[in-house]
Amino acid sequence: MIYGPVIMNAEVICYKNDWEDVKLVGVSQGREEEKEQAAKTYPQIEEFQDVTQKGLLYSLEDEQVDAVIQDLKKSAVVPQYPTMPLSETDFISYVLVVDKEFAQTKAFADFIDSYNKAVKKLNKPEYLAEKLGVEESWVENKTIQFLPLKESGE
């Protein structure tokens, strides 16, 4: 079962040259929701090109595309490339899927407690920057949010 949303706004558009020139955007295959979000937010985007996950940064570096949509963690690998938010509105990037029976156990309740402690830390820009291996200033304009989970009894 889907237990709940865990990360919001995790994807960004990473680009190499001038933002105004971004027309062709590479996106991982099958990510239709990301295409829709980007197209709705940035009318300048004319086309999307499906690219394998492993080929995204290569296609950007090699200028086969003007920009790529990728997870914030992957864009931290190339912090010299600027980013734009995928959308001007919040969107759920990741959810937690759990076995229904396991969700009722003490082990899962302990996990929720630990997870929520980690969420508090990760929502602090200085901590997230440290974990991503980037400067804090790189994280400051990002809209990523780690969402706390409620215990199943709540």
PDB file of C-alpha atoms in Angstrom:
ATOM      1  CA  MET A   1       0.000   0.000   0.000  1.00  0.00           C
ATOM      2  CA  ILE A   2       1.066   3.597  -0.443  1.00  0.00           C
ATOM      3  CA  TYR A   3       1.734   4.701   3.112  1.00  0.00           C
ATOM      4  CA  GLY A   4       2.243   8.366   2.342  1.00  0.00           C
ATOM      5  CA  PRO A   5       4.248  10.996   0.454  1.00  0.00           C
ATOM      6  CA  VAL A   6       7.870  11.364   1.590  1.00  0.00           C
ATOM      7  CA  ILE A   7       9.566  13.876  -0.723  1.00  0.00           C
ATOM      8  CA  MET A   8       8.126  16.878  -2.515  1.00  0.00           C
ATOM      9  CA  ASN A   9       9.735  18.913  -5.319  1.00  0.00           C
ATOM     10  CA  ALA A  10      12.783  16.642  -5.720  1.00  0.00           C
ATOM     11  CA  GLU A  11      13.222  17.142  -9.461  1.00  0.00           C
ATOM     12  CA  VAL A  12      14.858  20.143 -11.102  1.00  0.00           C
ATOM     13  CA  ILE A  13      15.707  21.235 -14.616  1.00  0.00           C
ATOM     14  CA  CYS A  14      19.470  21.351 -14.985  1.00  0.00           C
ATOM     15  CA  TYR A  15      20.893  23.351 -17.898  1.00  0.00           C
ATOM     16  CA  LYS A  16      24.318  24.249 -19.218  1.00  0.00           C
ATOM     17  CA  ASN A  17      24.022  27.471 -21.225  1.00  0.00           C
ATOM     18  CA  ASP A  18      21.514  30.352 -21.226  1.00  0.00           C
ATOM     19  CA  TRP A  19      18.100  29.542 -19.743  1.00  0.00           C
ATOM     20  CA  GLU A  20      16.404  31.633 -22.434  1.00  0.00           C
ATOM     21  CA  ASP A  21      17.781  29.228 -25.069  1.00  0.00           C
ATOM     22  CA  VAL A  22      16.322  26.076 -23.456  1.00  0.00           C
ATOM     23  CA  LYS A  23      13.958  24.520 -26.007  1.00  0.00           C
ATOM     24  CA  LEU A  24      14.809  20.775 -26.027  1.00  0.00           C
ATOM     25  CA  VAL A  25      14.755  19.020 -22.657  1.00  0.00           C
ATOM     26  CA  GLY A  26      15.991  15.511 -21.940  1.00  0.00           C
ATOM     27  CA  VAL A  27      13.929  13.430 -19.531  1.00  0.00           C
ATOM     28  CA  SER A  28      14.128   9.869 -18.247  1.00  0.00           C
ATOM     29  CA  GLN A  29      11.995   7.485 -20.256  1.00  0.00           C
ATOM     30  CA  GLY A  30       8.430   7.141 -19.020  1.00  0.00           C
ATOM     31  CA  ARG A  31       8.375  10.320 -16.925  1.00  0.00           C
ATOM     32  CA  GLU A  32       5.252  11.836 -18.443  1.00  0.00           C
ATOM     33  CA  GLU A  33       4.269  13.722 -15.264  1.00  0.00           C
ATOM     34  CA  GLU A  34       7.632  15.526 -15.268  1.00  0.00           C
ATOM     35  CA  LYS A  35       7.158  16.528 -18.907  1.00  0.00           C
ATOM     36  CA  GLU A  36       3.689  17.892 -18.121  1.00  0.00           C
ATOM     37  CA  GLN A  37       4.932  19.874 -15.106  1.00  0.00           C
ATOM     38  CA  ALA A  38       7.815  21.418 -17.080  1.00  0.00           C
ATOM     39  CA  ALA A  39       5.695  22.229 -20.151  1.00  0.00           C
ATOM     40  CA  LYS A  40       3.028  23.886 -18.025  1.00  0.00           C
ATOM     41  CA  THR A  41       5.573  25.972 -16.112  1.00  0.00           C
ATOM     42  CA  TYR A  42       7.904  26.901 -18.991  1.00  0.00           C
ATOM     43  CA  PRO A  43       6.111  27.601 -22.316  1.00  0.00           C
ATOM     44  CA  GLN A  44       9.502  28.187 -23.969  1.00  0.00           C
ATOM     45  CA  ILE A  45      10.149  24.416 -23.922  1.00  0.00           C
ATOM     46  CA  GLU A  46       9.285  23.138 -27.382  1.00  0.00           C
ATOM     47  CA  GLU A  47      10.217  19.468 -27.173  1.00  0.00           C
ATOM     48  CA  PHE A  48      11.184  16.645 -24.842  1.00  0.00           C
ATOM     49  CA  GLN A  49      13.581  13.849 -25.672  1.00  0.00           C
ATOM     50  CA  ASP A  50      13.446  10.543 -23.819  1.00  0.00           C
ATOM     51  CA  VAL A  51      16.903   9.588 -22.574  1.00  0.00           C
ATOM     52  CA  THR A  52      18.064   6.682 -20.447  1.00  0.00           C
ATOM     53  CA  GLN A  53      18.661   7.637 -16.816  1.00  0.00           C
ATOM     54  CA  LYS A  54      22.391   6.976 -17.184  1.00  0.00           C
ATOM     55  CA  GLY A  55      22.581   9.086 -20.342  1.00  0.00           C
ATOM     56  CA  LEU A  56      20.942  12.250 -19.024  1.00  0.00           C
ATOM     57  CA  LEU A  57      24.046  14.138 -17.923  1.00  0.00           C
ATOM     58  CA  TYR A  58      26.018  12.946 -20.945  1.00  0.00           C
ATOM     59  CA  SER A  59      23.330  14.281 -23.292  1.00  0.00           C
ATOM     60  CA  LEU A  60      23.469  17.639 -21.510  1.00  0.00           C
ATOM     61  CA  GLU A  61      27.267  17.792 -21.425  1.00  0.00           C
ATOM     62  CA  ASP A  62      27.449  16.818 -25.111  1.00  0.00           C
ATOM     63  CA  GLU A  63      24.768  19.453 -25.897  1.00  0.00           C
ATOM     64  CA  GLN A  64      22.400  16.919 -27.477  1.00  0.00           C
ATOM     65  CA  VAL A  65      19.718  18.620 -25.350  1.00  0.00           C
ATOM     66  CA  ASP A  66      19.508  22.120 -23.853  1.00  0.00           C
ATOM     67  CA  ALA A  67      18.522  20.908 -20.380  1.00  0.00           C
ATOM     68  CA  VAL A  68      17.594  17.758 -18.462  1.00  0.00           C
ATOM     69  CA  ILE A  69      15.037  16.959 -15.800  1.00  0.00           C
ATOM     70  CA  GLN A  70      16.615  15.055 -12.956  1.00  0.00           C
ATOM     71  CA  ASP A  71      16.566  14.404  -9.265  1.00  0.00           C
ATOM     72  CA  LEU A  72      18.214  17.031  -7.065  1.00  0.00           C
ATOM     73  CA  LYS A  73      20.791  14.483  -5.869  1.00  0.00           C
ATOM     74  CA  LYS A  74      21.917  13.852  -9.431  1.00  0.00           C
ATOM     75  CA  SER A  75      22.091  17.566 -10.222  1.00  0.00           C
ATOM     76  CA  ALA A  76      24.351  17.991  -7.171  1.00  0.00           C
ATOM     77  CA  VAL A  77      26.946  15.945  -9.085  1.00  0.00           C
ATOM     78  CA  VAL A  78      27.303  18.932 -11.444  1.00  0.00           C
ATOM     79  CA  PRO A  79      26.720  21.935  -9.166  1.00  0.00           C
ATOM     80  CA  GLN A  80      28.354  24.210 -11.726  1.00  0.00           C
ATOM     81  CA  TYR A  81      25.243  23.835 -13.901  1.00  0.00           C
ATOM     82  CA  PRO A  82      22.363  26.089 -12.870  1.00  0.00           C
ATOM     83  CA  THR A  83      18.935  24.665 -12.115  1.00  0.00           C
ATOM     84  CA  MET A  84      15.331  25.755 -12.311  1.00  0.00           C
ATOM     85  CA  PRO A  85      12.474  24.250 -10.317  1.00  0.00           C
ATOM     86  CA  LEU A  86      10.482  21.706 -12.317  1.00  0.00           C
ATOM     87  CA  SER A  87       7.227  23.420 -11.415  1.00  0.00           C
ATOM     88  CA  GLU A  88       5.974  26.606  -9.820  1.00  0.00           C
ATOM     89  CA  THR A  89       3.578  24.515  -7.743  1.00  0.00           C
ATOM     90  CA  ASP A  90       4.406  21.803  -5.214  1.00  0.00           C
ATOM     91  CA  PHE A  91       4.317  18.200  -6.409  1.00  0.00           C
ATOM     92  CA  ILE A  92       4.953  14.835  -4.800  1.00  0.00           C
ATOM     93  CA  SER A  93       8.153  13.203  -6.045  1.00  0.00           C
ATOM     94  CA  TYR A  94       8.338  10.065  -3.927  1.00  0.00           C
ATOM     95  CA  VAL A  95       5.966   8.016  -1.801  1.00  0.00           C
ATOM     96  CA  LEU A  96       6.627   5.230   0.691  1.00  0.00           C
ATOM     97  CA  VAL A  97       5.172   1.855  -0.253  1.00  0.00           C
ATOM     98  CA  VAL A  98       4.772  -0.581   2.655  1.00  0.00           C
ATOM     99  CA  ASP A  99       3.337  -4.042   3.196  1.00  0.00           C
ATOM    100  CA  LYS A 100       0.048  -3.570   5.102  1.00  0.00           C
ATOM    101  CA  GLU A 101       0.935  -6.128   7.774  1.00  0.00           C
ATOM    102  CA  PHE A 102       4.413  -4.695   8.289  1.00  0.00           C
ATOM    103  CA  ALA A 103       2.908  -1.217   8.739  1.00  0.00           C
ATOM    104  CA  GLN A 104       1.276  -2.497  11.960  1.00  0.00           C
ATOM    105  CA  THR A 105       4.526  -3.689  13.588  1.00  0.00           C
ATOM    106  CA  LYS A 106       6.697  -2.086  16.268  1.00  0.00           C
ATOM    107  CA  ALA A 107       9.659  -2.260  13.873  1.00  0.00           C
ATOM    108  CA  PHE A 108       7.788  -0.041  11.429  1.00  0.00           C
ATOM    109  CA  ALA A 109       6.763   2.361  14.217  1.00  0.00           C
ATOM    110  CA  ASP A 110      10.452   2.594  15.179  1.00  0.00           C
ATOM    111  CA  PHE A 111      11.305   3.255  11.537  1.00  0.00           C
ATOM    112  CA  ILE A 112       8.734   6.088  11.394  1.00  0.00           C
ATOM    113  CA  ASP A 113      10.295   7.652  14.488  1.00  0.00           C
ATOM    114  CA  SER A 114      13.809   7.483  13.014  1.00  0.00           C
ATOM    115  CA  TYR A 115      12.601   8.628   9.615  1.00  0.00           C
ATOM    116  CA  ASN A 116      10.877  11.709  11.083  1.00  0.00           C
ATOM    117  CA  LYS A 117      14.070  12.648  12.945  1.00  0.00           C
ATOM    118  CA  ALA A 118      15.975  12.426   9.654  1.00  0.00           C
ATOM    119  CA  VAL A 119      13.320  14.590   7.944  1.00  0.00           C
ATOM    120  CA  LYS A 120      13.897  17.391  10.464  1.00  0.00           C
ATOM    121  CA  LYS A 121      17.617  17.325   9.717  1.00  0.00           C
ATOM    122  CA  LEU A 122      17.284  17.061   5.931  1.00  0.00           C
ATOM    123  CA  ASN A 123      14.943  20.055   5.766  1.00  0.00           C
ATOM    124  CA  LYS A 124      17.773  22.241   7.112  1.00  0.00           C
ATOM    125  CA  PRO A 125      19.713  23.654   4.126  1.00  0.00           C
ATOM    126  CA  GLU A 126      23.103  23.357   5.812  1.00  0.00           C
ATOM    127  CA  TYR A 127      22.562  19.661   6.602  1.00  0.00           C
ATOM    128  CA  LEU A 128      21.161  18.827   3.158  1.00  0.00           C
ATOM    129  CA  ALA A 129      24.078  20.615   1.480  1.00  0.00           C
ATOM    130  CA  GLU A 130      26.537  18.620   3.564  1.00  0.00           C
ATOM    131  CA  LYS A 131      24.829  15.330   2.621  1.00  0.00           C
ATOM    132  CA  LEU A 132      24.741  16.270  -1.076  1.00  0.00           C
ATOM    133  CA  GLY A 133      28.359  17.449  -1.023  1.00  0.00           C
ATOM    134  CA  VAL A 134      27.574  20.962  -2.248  1.00  0.00           C
ATOM    135  CA  GLU A 135      27.810  24.484  -0.897  1.00  0.00           C
ATOM    136  CA  GLU A 136      24.886  25.621   1.222  1.00  0.00           C
ATOM    137  CA  SER A 137      24.234  28.451  -1.242  1.00  0.00           C
ATOM    138  CA  TRP A 138      23.509  25.819  -3.943  1.00  0.00           C
ATOM    139  CA  VAL A 139      20.658  24.372  -1.864  1.00  0.00           C
ATOM    140  CA  GLU A 140      19.098  27.669  -0.762  1.00  0.00           C
ATOM    141  CA  ASN A 141      16.921  28.277  -3.842  1.00  0.00           C
ATOM    142  CA  LYS A 142      15.733  24.672  -4.084  1.00  0.00           C
ATOM    143  CA  THR A 143      12.156  23.852  -3.078  1.00  0.00           C
ATOM    144  CA  ILE A 144      12.710  20.218  -2.068  1.00  0.00           C
ATOM    145  CA  GLN A 145      10.888  19.204   1.106  1.00  0.00           C
ATOM    146  CA  PHE A 146      11.158  15.993   3.074  1.00  0.00           C
ATOM    147  CA  LEU A 147       7.749  15.157   4.496  1.00  0.00           C
ATOM    148  CA  PRO A 148       7.156  13.608   7.927  1.00  0.00           C
ATOM    149  CA  LEU A 149       5.081  10.454   8.220  1.00  0.00           C
ATOM    150  CA  LYS A 150       2.339   9.739  10.733  1.00  0.00           C
ATOM    151  CA  GLU A 151       2.237   6.460  12.598  1.00  0.00           C
ATOM    152  CA  SER A 152      -0.452   4.144  11.296  1.00  0.00           C
ATOM    153  CA  GLY A 153      -2.477   4.560  14.493  1.00  0.00           C
ATOM    154  CA  GLU A 154      -2.651   8.346  14.119  1.00  0.00           C
TER     155      GLU A 154
END
